[in-house]
XYZ file of N, CA and C in Angstrom:
822
model
N -11.375 -19.940 -12.945
C -12.008 -18.809 -12.368
C -12.823 -18.121 -13.348
N -13.947 -17.671 -12.964
C -14.958 -17.243 -13.746
C -14.737 -15.771 -13.750
N -14.568 -15.086 -14.872
C -14.545 -13.542 -15.161
C -15.868 -13.016 -15.303
N -15.977 -11.651 -15.276
C -14.948 -10.760 -14.721
C -14.902 -10.732 -13.151
N -13.706 -10.889 -12.401
C -13.512 -10.377 -11.148
C -12.779 -9.349 -11.362
N -12.832 -8.173 -10.377
C -12.456 -6.673 -10.566
C -11.650 -6.373 -9.480
N -10.388 -5.765 -9.754
C -9.589 -4.784 -8.721
C -10.109 -3.532 -8.951
N -10.501 -2.771 -7.940
C -10.987 -1.531 -8.037
C -9.612 -0.467 -7.428
N -9.518 0.374 -8.033
C -8.504 1.445 -7.999
C -9.127 2.574 -7.626
N -8.853 3.213 -6.348
C -9.507 4.662 -5.846
C -8.886 5.721 -6.635
N -9.623 6.705 -7.237
C -9.276 7.739 -8.008
C -10.277 8.861 -7.477
N -9.917 9.751 -6.669
C -10.892 10.878 -6.340
C -10.131 11.733 -5.568
N -10.718 13.008 -5.074
C -9.912 14.086 -4.474
C -8.805 13.690 -3.571
N -7.611 14.170 -3.768
C -6.343 13.991 -2.938
C -5.569 12.661 -3.461
N -6.024 12.053 -4.471
C -5.145 11.079 -5.083
C -4.028 11.757 -5.831
N -2.740 11.219 -5.551
C -1.527 11.836 -6.262
C -1.577 11.238 -7.614
N -1.600 11.924 -8.709
C -1.723 11.300 -10.062
C -0.450 10.485 -10.357
N 0.838 10.858 -9.977
C 1.786 10.052 -9.965
C 1.838 8.845 -9.418
N 1.471 8.811 -8.165
C 1.093 7.432 -7.415
C 0.014 6.567 -8.106
N -0.754 7.330 -8.712
C -2.227 6.561 -9.113
C -1.523 5.908 -10.433
N -0.635 6.725 -11.255
C -0.066 6.107 -12.487
C 0.927 4.897 -12.262
N 1.483 4.956 -11.152
C 2.456 3.824 -10.823
C 1.712 2.661 -10.249
N 0.748 2.836 -9.513
C -0.122 1.890 -8.942
C -1.004 1.082 -10.197
N -1.426 1.767 -10.989
C -2.227 1.338 -11.893
C -1.466 0.510 -12.893
N -0.228 0.929 -13.086
C 0.540 0.085 -14.051
C 1.218 -0.969 -13.498
N 1.392 -0.962 -12.111
C 1.895 -2.100 -11.058
C 0.726 -3.210 -11.365
N -0.589 -2.865 -10.952
C -1.577 -3.786 -11.118
C -1.775 -4.327 -12.384
N -1.650 -3.752 -13.397
C -1.727 -4.116 -14.766
C -0.930 -5.228 -15.036
N 0.480 -4.921 -14.818
C 1.743 -5.581 -15.149
C 1.552 -7.043 -14.426
N 1.051 -7.091 -13.375
C 1.021 -8.231 -12.442
C -0.319 -9.138 -12.390
N -1.421 -8.370 -12.863
C -2.589 -9.042 -12.485
C -3.805 -8.863 -13.567
N -3.391 -8.083 -14.587
C -4.483 -7.851 -15.582
C -4.767 -9.117 -16.412
N -3.901 -9.981 -16.423
C -4.135 -11.375 -17.119
C -5.486 -12.109 -16.594
N -5.813 -11.703 -15.198
C -6.730 -12.526 -14.558
C -7.840 -11.430 -14.096
N -7.667 -10.263 -14.123
C -8.716 -9.475 -13.319
C -8.818 -8.164 -14.288
N -9.973 -7.611 -14.065
C -10.413 -6.310 -14.821
C -9.858 -5.314 -13.591
N -9.307 -4.274 -14.138
C -8.788 -3.041 -13.252
C -9.548 -1.853 -13.495
N -10.325 -1.468 -12.558
C -11.298 -0.400 -12.960
C -11.214 0.771 -11.947
N -11.335 1.911 -12.279
C -11.261 3.099 -11.307
C -12.585 3.207 -10.648
N -12.598 3.867 -9.337
C -13.754 3.946 -8.604
C -13.305 5.257 -7.732
N -14.589 5.889 -7.577
C -14.673 7.097 -6.750
C -15.409 6.952 -5.315
N -15.329 7.987 -4.551
C -15.844 8.039 -3.287
C -17.503 7.554 -3.466
N -18.159 8.301 -4.301
C -19.685 7.902 -4.438
C -19.936 6.621 -4.887
N -19.226 6.153 -5.615
C -19.399 4.636 -6.208
C -18.983 3.719 -5.072
N -17.999 3.965 -4.269
C -17.819 3.120 -3.038
C -18.763 3.084 -2.178
N -19.486 4.199 -1.790
C -20.575 4.476 -1.042
C -21.846 3.697 -1.548
N -22.024 3.497 -2.833
C -23.262 3.112 -3.331
C -23.204 1.344 -3.136
N -21.906 0.917 -3.152
C -21.753 -0.483 -2.906
C -21.954 -1.553 -3.854
N -22.321 -1.245 -5.045
C -22.410 -2.119 -6.031
C -20.999 -2.882 -6.474
N -19.872 -2.223 -6.349
C -18.644 -2.736 -6.645
C -18.171 -4.011 -5.755
N -19.034 -4.344 -4.676
C -18.496 -5.403 -3.938
C -18.938 -6.651 -4.411
N -19.692 -6.544 -5.406
C -20.303 -7.943 -6.052
C -19.290 -8.550 -6.662
N -18.216 -7.958 -7.353
C -17.322 -8.377 -8.135
C -15.820 -8.210 -7.819
N -15.847 -7.421 -6.392
C -14.430 -7.089 -6.232
C -13.665 -8.289 -5.697
N -12.273 -8.264 -5.952
C -11.275 -9.103 -5.422
C -10.321 -8.228 -4.599
N -10.279 -6.924 -4.691
C -9.163 -6.198 -3.950
C -9.736 -4.782 -4.218
N -9.644 -3.867 -3.312
C -9.751 -2.486 -3.233
C -8.551 -1.816 -2.923
N -8.044 -0.972 -3.729
C -6.548 -0.327 -3.674
C -6.706 1.166 -3.351
N -6.220 1.745 -2.302
C -6.233 3.083 -2.030
C -4.775 3.528 -2.160
N -4.397 4.265 -3.250
C -3.101 4.585 -3.440
C -2.592 5.847 -2.604
N -1.329 6.132 -2.916
C -0.780 7.394 -2.396
C -1.469 8.880 -2.697
N -1.221 9.682 -1.971
C -1.914 11.048 -1.816
C -1.797 11.684 -0.745
N -3.112 12.330 -0.602
C -3.201 13.220 0.726
C -4.401 12.724 1.619
N -4.053 12.234 2.643
C -5.108 11.512 3.632
C -6.272 12.235 4.190
N -5.974 13.535 4.366
C -7.087 14.478 4.766
C -8.224 14.408 3.787
N -8.045 14.608 2.492
C -8.976 14.558 1.565
C -9.702 13.326 1.434
N -8.988 12.074 1.741
C -9.605 10.882 1.813
C -10.802 10.941 2.811
N -10.336 11.423 4.086
C -11.142 11.644 5.239
C -12.617 12.335 4.746
N -12.319 13.334 4.078
C -13.558 14.273 3.857
C -14.478 13.308 2.818
N -13.767 12.956 1.722
C -14.656 12.130 0.630
C -15.238 10.898 1.019
N -14.484 10.239 1.951
C -15.094 8.717 2.266
C -15.843 8.672 3.492
N -16.145 9.819 3.972
C -16.895 9.924 5.575
C -18.474 9.208 5.117
N -18.609 8.493 6.178
C -20.040 7.988 6.390
C -20.079 6.545 5.523
N -21.088 6.573 4.761
C -21.316 5.107 3.928
C -20.412 4.578 3.189
N -19.431 5.577 2.553
C -18.201 4.861 1.864
C -17.335 3.974 2.829
N -16.942 4.600 4.043
C -16.200 3.706 4.827
C -16.967 2.666 5.366
N -18.172 2.685 5.734
C -18.979 1.519 5.988
C -18.906 0.535 5.077
N -19.025 0.826 3.716
C -18.966 -0.016 2.701
C -17.641 -0.684 2.666
N -16.472 -0.094 2.612
C -15.064 -0.796 2.728
C -14.912 -1.736 3.908
N -15.524 -1.063 5.081
C -15.298 -1.973 6.234
C -16.019 -3.211 6.078
N -17.305 -3.215 5.694
C -18.258 -4.603 5.469
C -17.457 -5.250 4.407
N -16.945 -4.986 3.211
C -16.380 -5.523 2.223
C -15.322 -6.481 2.806
N -14.412 -5.715 3.384
C -13.300 -6.566 4.061
C -13.618 -7.585 4.997
N -14.494 -7.205 5.970
C -14.850 -8.035 7.054
C -15.478 -9.287 6.536
N -16.053 -9.210 5.361
C -16.801 -10.492 4.690
C -15.967 -11.132 3.742
N -14.775 -11.063 4.081
C -13.696 -11.779 3.007
C -12.911 -10.985 1.981
N -13.153 -9.598 1.961
C -12.393 -8.760 0.703
C -10.950 -8.509 1.219
N -10.296 -7.943 0.305
C -8.850 -7.470 0.370
C -8.702 -5.973 0.113
N -7.910 -5.624 1.083
C -7.584 -4.067 0.900
C -6.140 -3.783 0.813
N -5.768 -2.936 -0.145
C -4.225 -2.609 -0.204
C -4.253 -1.113 0.102
N -3.629 -0.533 0.965
C -3.386 0.960 1.208
C -1.862 1.168 1.199
N -1.554 2.159 0.292
C -0.350 2.577 0.092
C -0.210 3.917 0.503
N 0.894 4.175 1.406
C 1.187 5.565 1.965
C 0.046 6.204 2.281
N -0.513 7.184 1.874
C -1.699 7.731 2.199
C -3.031 6.918 2.490
N -2.954 5.736 1.635
C -4.032 4.747 1.831
C -3.661 3.955 3.042
N -2.539 3.678 3.438
C -2.015 3.115 4.854
C -2.375 4.060 5.946
N -1.943 5.268 5.825
C -2.260 6.234 6.936
C -3.818 6.060 7.133
N -4.595 6.330 6.181
C -6.175 6.284 6.303
C -6.618 5.014 6.817
N -6.041 3.996 6.770
C -6.548 2.700 7.248
C -6.027 2.349 8.758
N -5.268 3.256 9.177
C -5.016 3.263 10.754
C -6.025 3.930 11.682
N -6.046 3.366 12.811
C -7.252 4.069 13.612
C -6.892 5.548 14.107
N -5.527 5.784 14.060
C -5.092 7.185 14.173
C -3.770 7.726 13.672
N -3.714 8.815 13.174
C -2.574 9.193 12.597
C -1.992 10.285 13.187
N -0.488 10.534 13.081
C 0.356 11.715 13.427
C 1.184 12.082 12.203
N 0.868 13.039 11.684
C 1.648 13.585 10.576
C 2.390 14.823 10.568
N 3.886 14.881 10.501
C 4.622 16.218 10.570
C 4.355 16.808 11.897
N 4.398 16.221 13.102
C 4.116 17.065 14.158
C 4.816 17.981 14.461
N 4.644 19.258 14.682
C 5.332 20.443 15.161
C 5.892 21.079 13.712
N 5.441 20.581 12.539
C 5.760 21.034 11.384
C 4.642 21.977 10.537
N 4.711 22.432 9.633
C 3.827 23.256 8.751
C 2.599 22.271 8.431
N 2.879 21.034 8.110
C 1.872 20.254 7.505
C 1.000 19.202 8.543
N 1.373 19.845 10.021
C 0.938 18.836 10.830
C -0.713 18.483 10.766
N -0.797 17.152 10.956
C -2.387 16.589 10.929
C -2.086 15.504 11.896
N -3.168 15.413 12.895
C -3.380 14.215 13.905
C -4.793 13.941 14.147
N -5.075 12.717 14.327
C -6.590 12.556 14.719
C -6.974 11.241 14.303
N -8.217 10.960 14.570
C -8.773 9.383 14.431
C -9.106 9.244 12.943
N -8.979 7.991 12.483
C -9.541 7.437 11.232
C -10.486 6.449 11.297
N -11.540 6.467 10.517
C -12.633 5.575 10.762
C -12.343 4.083 10.291
N -11.504 3.888 9.463
C -11.428 2.423 9.005
C -10.900 1.513 9.973
N -9.770 2.043 10.706
C -9.197 1.258 11.827
C -8.606 -0.009 11.556
N -8.295 -0.492 10.383
C -7.583 -1.853 10.182
C -6.716 -2.086 10.871
N -5.701 -1.123 11.143
C -4.678 -1.297 11.954
C -5.068 -0.415 13.112
N -5.130 -1.134 14.359
C -5.931 -0.537 15.473
C -5.058 0.488 16.248
N -3.562 0.681 15.793
C -2.660 1.609 16.376
C -2.603 2.901 15.665
N -1.549 3.444 15.678
C -1.297 4.833 15.203
C -0.148 4.805 14.285
N -0.418 5.513 13.108
C 0.672 5.553 11.915
C 1.294 7.005 12.211
N 2.561 6.903 12.316
C 3.358 8.112 12.413
C 4.539 8.562 11.249
N 4.400 9.629 10.858
C 5.284 10.105 9.822
C 5.447 11.519 9.648
N 6.352 11.982 8.631
C 7.139 11.163 7.904
C 8.333 10.886 8.587
N 9.134 9.973 8.228
C 10.268 9.340 9.063
C 11.455 10.129 8.791
N 11.767 10.414 7.428
C 12.946 11.078 7.037
C 12.925 12.202 6.573
N 13.032 13.354 7.467
C 12.897 14.796 7.139
C 11.679 15.371 6.798
N 11.382 16.650 6.377
C 10.156 17.241 6.079
C 9.637 16.767 4.746
N 8.335 16.805 4.636
C 7.648 16.098 3.610
C 7.260 17.500 2.682
N 7.215 17.314 1.370
C 6.616 18.313 0.490
C 5.686 17.618 -0.474
N 4.602 18.404 -0.779
C 3.580 17.984 -1.602
C 3.984 18.541 -3.002
N 4.794 19.174 -3.149
C 5.271 19.800 -4.459
C 6.453 19.047 -5.204
N 5.974 18.163 -6.145
C 7.059 17.457 -6.670
C 7.623 16.362 -6.066
N 8.783 15.872 -6.091
C 9.209 15.028 -5.444
C 10.726 15.250 -4.823
N 10.663 16.612 -4.320
C 11.841 16.840 -3.617
C 12.213 16.264 -2.404
N 11.087 15.833 -1.597
C 11.258 15.048 -0.499
C 11.334 13.500 -0.474
N 11.450 13.146 -1.834
C 11.386 11.550 -1.959
C 12.707 11.127 -1.753
N 12.868 9.831 -1.475
C 14.114 9.307 -1.172
C 14.110 7.867 -1.229
N 15.087 6.919 -0.932
C 15.077 5.636 -0.824
C 15.052 4.991 0.483
N 14.219 4.119 0.810
C 14.044 3.566 2.206
C 14.363 2.180 2.145
N 15.394 1.963 3.078
C 15.965 0.331 3.063
C 15.067 -0.372 4.083
N 14.585 -1.376 3.308
C 13.792 -2.392 4.115
C 14.239 -3.641 4.590
N 14.138 -4.363 5.580
C 14.552 -5.489 6.167
C 13.317 -6.300 6.128
N 13.196 -7.395 5.445
C 11.979 -8.345 5.369
C 12.010 -9.067 6.690
N 10.782 -9.351 7.323
C 10.554 -10.421 8.173
C 9.816 -11.401 7.903
N 9.151 -11.354 6.737
C 8.418 -12.460 6.089
C 8.991 -12.764 4.831
N 8.552 -13.825 4.361
C 9.012 -14.320 2.892
C 10.394 -14.694 2.827
N 11.226 -13.650 3.000
C 12.784 -13.953 2.958
C 13.377 -13.089 4.100
N 13.283 -13.481 5.224
C 14.021 -12.591 6.319
C 15.599 -12.210 6.078
N 16.214 -12.876 5.207
C 17.589 -12.272 4.998
C 17.713 -11.231 3.912
N 16.472 -10.894 3.546
C 16.605 -9.745 2.335
C 16.486 -8.378 2.836
N 17.422 -7.474 2.449
C 17.562 -6.133 2.665
C 17.549 -5.416 1.370
N 16.674 -4.462 1.144
C 16.706 -3.934 -0.160
C 16.034 -2.547 -0.140
N 16.062 -1.693 -1.130
C 15.500 -0.215 -1.151
C 14.407 -0.033 -1.816
N 13.494 0.817 -1.565
C 12.141 0.958 -2.496
C 11.897 2.562 -2.246
N 10.981 3.149 -2.981
C 10.754 4.578 -3.049
C 10.169 4.927 -1.869
N 10.382 5.877 -1.282
C 9.760 6.478 -0.200
C 9.438 8.023 -0.146
N 8.249 8.446 0.076
C 7.950 9.816 0.356
C 6.731 10.237 1.243
N 7.213 10.442 2.475
C 6.378 10.837 3.488
C 5.686 9.832 4.085
N 5.745 8.541 3.914
C 5.045 7.535 4.653
C 5.344 7.310 6.071
N 4.529 6.496 6.824
C 4.662 6.405 8.154
C 5.464 5.009 8.520
N 5.498 4.902 9.856
C 5.712 3.583 10.375
C 4.598 3.263 11.423
N 4.172 2.132 11.600
C 2.903 1.612 12.294
C 3.491 1.331 13.817
N 3.101 2.204 14.866
C 3.750 2.146 16.104
C 3.326 0.706 16.745
N 4.519 0.071 17.146
C 4.227 -1.220 17.988
C 3.310 -2.017 17.345
N 3.562 -2.231 16.031
C 2.842 -2.984 15.166
C 2.710 -4.254 15.693
N 3.750 -5.181 16.387
C 3.838 -6.335 16.478
C 2.969 -6.839 17.925
N 2.687 -5.656 18.486
C 1.911 -6.113 19.714
C 0.397 -6.242 19.627
N -0.179 -5.986 18.434
C -1.451 -6.069 18.086
C -1.893 -7.352 17.557
N -3.025 -7.942 17.943
C -3.444 -9.292 17.484
C -3.787 -9.099 16.017
N -3.640 -10.307 15.242
C -3.901 -10.418 13.814
C -3.100 -9.370 12.898
N -1.869 -8.757 13.532
C -1.059 -8.108 12.726
C 0.165 -8.856 12.341
N 0.599 -9.049 11.177
C 1.904 -9.644 10.804
C 2.814 -8.452 10.284
N 3.871 -8.269 10.802
C 5.087 -7.428 10.300
C 5.604 -8.014 8.895
N 5.469 -7.388 7.873
C 6.317 -7.984 6.693
C 7.527 -7.400 6.538
N 7.814 -6.224 6.824
C 8.989 -5.392 6.635
C 9.113 -4.381 7.575
N 10.491 -3.989 8.157
C 10.592 -2.867 8.800
C 11.632 -2.038 8.165
N 11.845 -0.757 8.600
C 12.774 0.132 8.116
C 14.227 -0.336 8.832
N 15.048 -0.665 7.927
C 16.309 -1.172 8.441
C 17.155 0.000 8.882
N 16.821 1.223 8.385
C 17.751 2.254 8.985
C 17.206 2.676 10.292
N 16.055 2.520 10.879
C 15.563 2.756 12.155
C 16.113 1.587 13.123
N 17.177 2.142 13.906
C 17.764 1.096 14.765
C 17.390 0.979 16.245
N 16.915 2.240 16.773
C 16.545 2.290 18.225
C 15.363 1.455 18.593
N 14.337 1.267 17.826
C 13.274 0.220 17.979
C 12.794 -0.049 16.697
N 12.062 -1.403 16.921
C 11.459 -1.848 15.546
C 10.420 -0.904 14.884
N 10.484 -0.673 13.680
C 9.708 0.505 13.031
C 9.045 -0.291 11.691
N 7.883 -0.744 11.888
C 7.175 -1.363 10.813
C 6.759 -0.628 9.642
N 7.130 -1.153 8.359
C 6.951 -0.419 7.151
C 5.816 -0.967 6.286
N 5.697 -2.267 6.469
C 4.589 -2.929 5.771
C 4.088 -4.039 6.608
N 2.782 -4.145 6.758
C 1.938 -4.914 7.756
C 0.786 -5.493 6.992
N 0.398 -6.735 7.336
C -0.884 -7.389 6.946
C -1.794 -7.683 8.260
N -2.795 -7.296 8.032
C -3.875 -7.426 9.217
C -5.252 -8.327 8.808
N -5.573 -9.397 9.710
C -6.634 -10.115 9.552
C -7.813 -9.422 9.970
N -8.696 -8.904 8.926
C -10.013 -8.350 9.600
C -11.205 -9.168 9.271
N -11.803 -9.918 10.268
C -12.850 -10.847 10.031
C -12.390 -11.807 9.243
N -13.238 -11.858 8.043
C -12.719 -13.069 7.003
C -11.714 -12.541 6.067
N -11.270 -11.182 6.016
C -10.469 -10.656 5.003
C -9.384 -10.307 5.545
N -8.398 -9.597 4.477
C -7.179 -9.084 5.036
C -6.856 -7.702 4.492
N -6.080 -6.690 5.387
C -5.841 -5.492 4.800
C -3.959 -5.602 4.766
N -3.785 -5.059 3.524
C -2.404 -4.930 3.471
C -2.019 -3.434 3.505
N -1.029 -3.004 4.470
C -0.828 -1.513 4.438
C 0.612 -1.480 4.262
N 0.920 -0.605 3.239
C 2.411 -0.381 2.948
C 2.566 1.170 3.176
N 3.749 1.562 3.991
C 4.119 2.969 4.214
C 5.079 3.337 3.038
N 5.553 2.501 2.325
C 6.495 2.820 1.292
C 6.026 2.629 -0.073
N 6.366 3.031 -1.110
C 5.710 2.943 -2.320
C 6.536 1.710 -3.171
N 5.888 0.637 -2.762
C 6.459 -0.573 -3.347
C 5.820 -0.735 -4.908
N 5.049 0.070 -5.256
C 4.472 0.146 -6.627
C 5.349 0.816 -7.688
N 6.386 1.745 -7.033
C 6.978 2.577 -7.868
C 8.188 1.786 -8.710
N 8.171 1.940 -10.157
C 9.187 1.326 -11.007
C 10.016 2.487 -11.526
N 11.329 2.515 -11.202
C 12.209 3.328 -11.430
C 12.580 3.533 -13.101
N 12.150 2.327 -13.695
C 12.046 2.221 -15.408
C 11.301 3.488 -15.984
N 10.241 3.714 -15.159
C 9.103 4.734 -15.736
C 9.520 6.153 -15.316
N 10.589 6.538 -14.603
C 10.788 7.667 -14.204
C 11.072 8.776 -15.356
N 10.409 10.050 -15.444
C 10.639 10.712 -16.601
C 12.140 11.308 -16.507
N 12.758 11.501 -17.775
C 14.009 12.076 -17.744
C 14.135 13.473 -17.300
N 13.042 14.198 -16.975
C 13.203 15.569 -16.807
C 13.018 15.803 -15.284
N 12.788 14.700 -14.516
C 12.587 14.893 -13.188
C 13.871 14.429 -12.352
N 14.764 15.506 -12.017
C 15.939 15.209 -11.455
C 15.914 14.670 -10.050
N 15.004 14.989 -9.241
C 14.714 14.298 -8.104
C 14.395 12.912 -8.091
N 13.701 12.470 -9.234
C 13.383 11.074 -9.226
C 14.736 10.467 -9.749
N 15.366 10.914 -10.764
C 16.314 10.295 -11.516
C 17.725 10.057 -10.591
N 17.729 10.805 -9.406
C 18.995 10.653 -8.654
C 18.759 9.196 -7.744
N 17.525 8.799 -7.677
C 17.085 7.579 -7.122
C 17.145 6.511 -7.849
N 17.265 6.622 -9.179
C 17.031 5.513 -10.098
C 18.189 4.331 -9.842
N 19.351 4.472 -9.853
C 20.332 3.348 -9.811
C 20.145 2.585 -8.550
N 19.749 3.260 -7.506
C 19.604 2.345 -6.239
C 18.359 1.568 -6.436
N 17.207 2.208 -6.882
C 15.883 1.477 -6.918
C 15.985 0.383 -8.014
N 16.783 0.644 -9.309
C 16.989 -0.453 -10.276
C 17.697 -1.721 -9.677
N 18.651 -1.297 -8.704
C 19.264 -2.452 -8.250
C 18.437 -3.272 -7.351
N 17.368 -2.656 -6.713
C 16.759 -3.628 -5.935
C 15.318 -4.071 -6.659
N 15.187 -3.917 -7.956
C 14.017 -4.265 -8.654
C 13.640 -5.555 -8.652
N 14.447 -6.462 -8.464
C 14.005 -8.052 -8.406
C 13.325 -8.481 -7.092
N 13.997 -7.711 -6.015
C 13.509 -7.993 -4.550
C 12.194 -7.307 -4.489
N 12.003 -6.169 -4.973
C 10.607 -5.294 -5.021
C 9.610 -6.140 -5.666
N 9.837 -6.657 -6.988
C 8.996 -7.329 -7.724
C 8.439 -8.588 -6.922
N 9.578 -9.409 -6.345
C 9.101 -10.646 -5.697
C 7.992 -10.270 -4.255
N 8.401 -9.222 -3.641
C 7.665 -8.609 -2.463
C 6.367 -8.387 -2.957
N 5.975 -7.816 -4.156
C 4.895 -7.483 -4.522
C 4.001 -8.619 -4.979
N 4.606 -9.625 -5.602
C 3.904 -10.906 -6.116
C 3.718 -11.530 -4.782
N 4.457 -11.812 -3.905
C 4.112 -12.483 -2.464
C 2.900 -11.770 -1.824
N 2.985 -10.302 -1.852
C 1.823 -9.678 -0.996
C 0.458 -10.010 -1.767
N 0.521 -9.942 -3.287
C -0.624 -10.302 -3.847
C -1.109 -11.663 -3.789
N -0.057 -12.693 -3.684
C -0.677 -13.986 -3.410
C -1.094 -13.990 -1.850
N -0.535 -13.355 -0.898
C -1.243 -13.441 0.448
C -3.037 -12.827 0.101
N -2.998 -12.052 -0.560
C -4.303 -11.492 -1.015
C -5.080 -12.573 -1.867
N -4.479 -13.769 -2.042
C -5.137 -14.838 -2.699
C -5.536 -14.464 -4.326
N -4.645 -13.855 -4.865
C -4.805 -13.269 -6.180
C -3.916 -14.184 -6.920
N -4.308 -14.290 -8.420
C -3.784 -15.003 -9.270
C -2.818 -14.138 -10.044
N -1.527 -14.426 -10.121
C -0.790 -13.549 -10.858
C -0.255 -14.037 -12.270
N 0.203 -13.068 -13.015
C 0.808 -13.551 -14.341
C 1.892 -14.714 -14.167
N 1.875 -15.664 -15.091
C 2.789 -16.827 -14.992
C 4.293 -16.210 -15.051
N 4.937 -16.625 -14.086
C 6.496 -16.054 -14.129
C 7.441 -17.164 -13.707
N 6.796 -18.330 -13.330
C 7.856 -19.379 -12.937
C 8.634 -19.092 -11.673
N 8.044 -18.225 -10.699
C 8.673 -18.018 -9.590
C 7.932 -18.557 -8.321
N 8.523 -19.463 -7.411
C 7.728 -19.873 -6.258
C 7.550 -18.682 -5.448
N 6.180 -18.715 -5.130
C 5.798 -17.548 -4.195
C 5.442 -18.110 -2.896
N 5.131 -17.206 -1.732
C 4.837 -17.637 -0.544
C 3.759 -16.570 -0.091
N 2.781 -17.044 0.370
C 1.799 -16.249 1.174
C 1.889 -16.206 2.567
N 1.360 -15.393 3.270
C 1.454 -15.220 4.651
C 0.014 -15.454 5.343
N -0.076 -16.491 5.991
C -1.456 -16.522 7.137
C -1.319 -15.203 8.036
N -2.298 -14.382 7.777
C -2.288 -13.188 8.597
C -2.761 -13.335 10.023
N -3.231 -14.674 10.326
C -3.660 -14.846 11.775
C -2.295 -15.543 12.418
N -1.646 -16.124 11.813
C -0.440 -16.838 12.276
C 0.933 -16.262 12.002
N 0.889 -15.450 11.057
C 2.308 -15.038 10.540
C 3.140 -16.100 9.849
N 2.697 -17.347 9.519
C 3.489 -18.347 8.889
C 3.354 -18.363 7.321
N 4.532 -18.411 6.802
C 4.794 -18.503 5.298
C 4.304 -19.624 4.801
N 3.489 -19.469 3.740
C 3.126 -20.854 2.988
C 3.451 -20.771 1.664
N 4.193 -21.727 0.979
C 4.853 -21.845 -0.308
C 3.584 -22.122 -1.206
N 3.693 -21.376 -2.468
C 2.415 -21.712 -3.138
C 2.995 -21.945 -4.724
């Protein structure tokens, strides 16, 4: 593989700096052996030069309405063209809301937002939060969410960090969508938490939950995070394997770890060992 190929991590108005830190750390730990990892803002996305060496564009957690304002127009067109022509997109929490055709957030609450989103990688609606009111102030609304995998290892049930993310309404009914994981705690109907979508020649991975969060990095001064630490640490091996499998689905080369990985053909939903 000729270097440099680059993973671009969005950092602009609305990005949570806690989520940005966790996402960057995750990318560096798993992928920096083979790729450069660079920050990119909305203006740079609109200009389009990044597409010449990009292997992945990552939109991390934060506040979707700021993404809508900053990425309007040419930036959105640049992202859509990149993915359709074979690129890979990873949207986490707000980045997953933003990549859905429409969102409904905190309906009936003080933070209510609803409307169309221009990327539309997931053709349906992302609705959240699922577990009580959300707060943008610190981590008081954070909790663990229990996932049941439908791909890679369908017997696996484990917990990951959650703070305000959606579920993807009737995701399994849309063509070219593969449901990777569902919320195990939502029993009345399937509630997709992680999906992959075939977009032209490319793939979008949308994660409503914070699969990038590593409890080993939580500051000792944040009680809201520390109360989640034991549960998240117990699920650390499954979380890391899920990340590795998702990056393999994006055709990325990971740090050597001696673990058999599986990728998902986004058009068929069939797992392939690699």
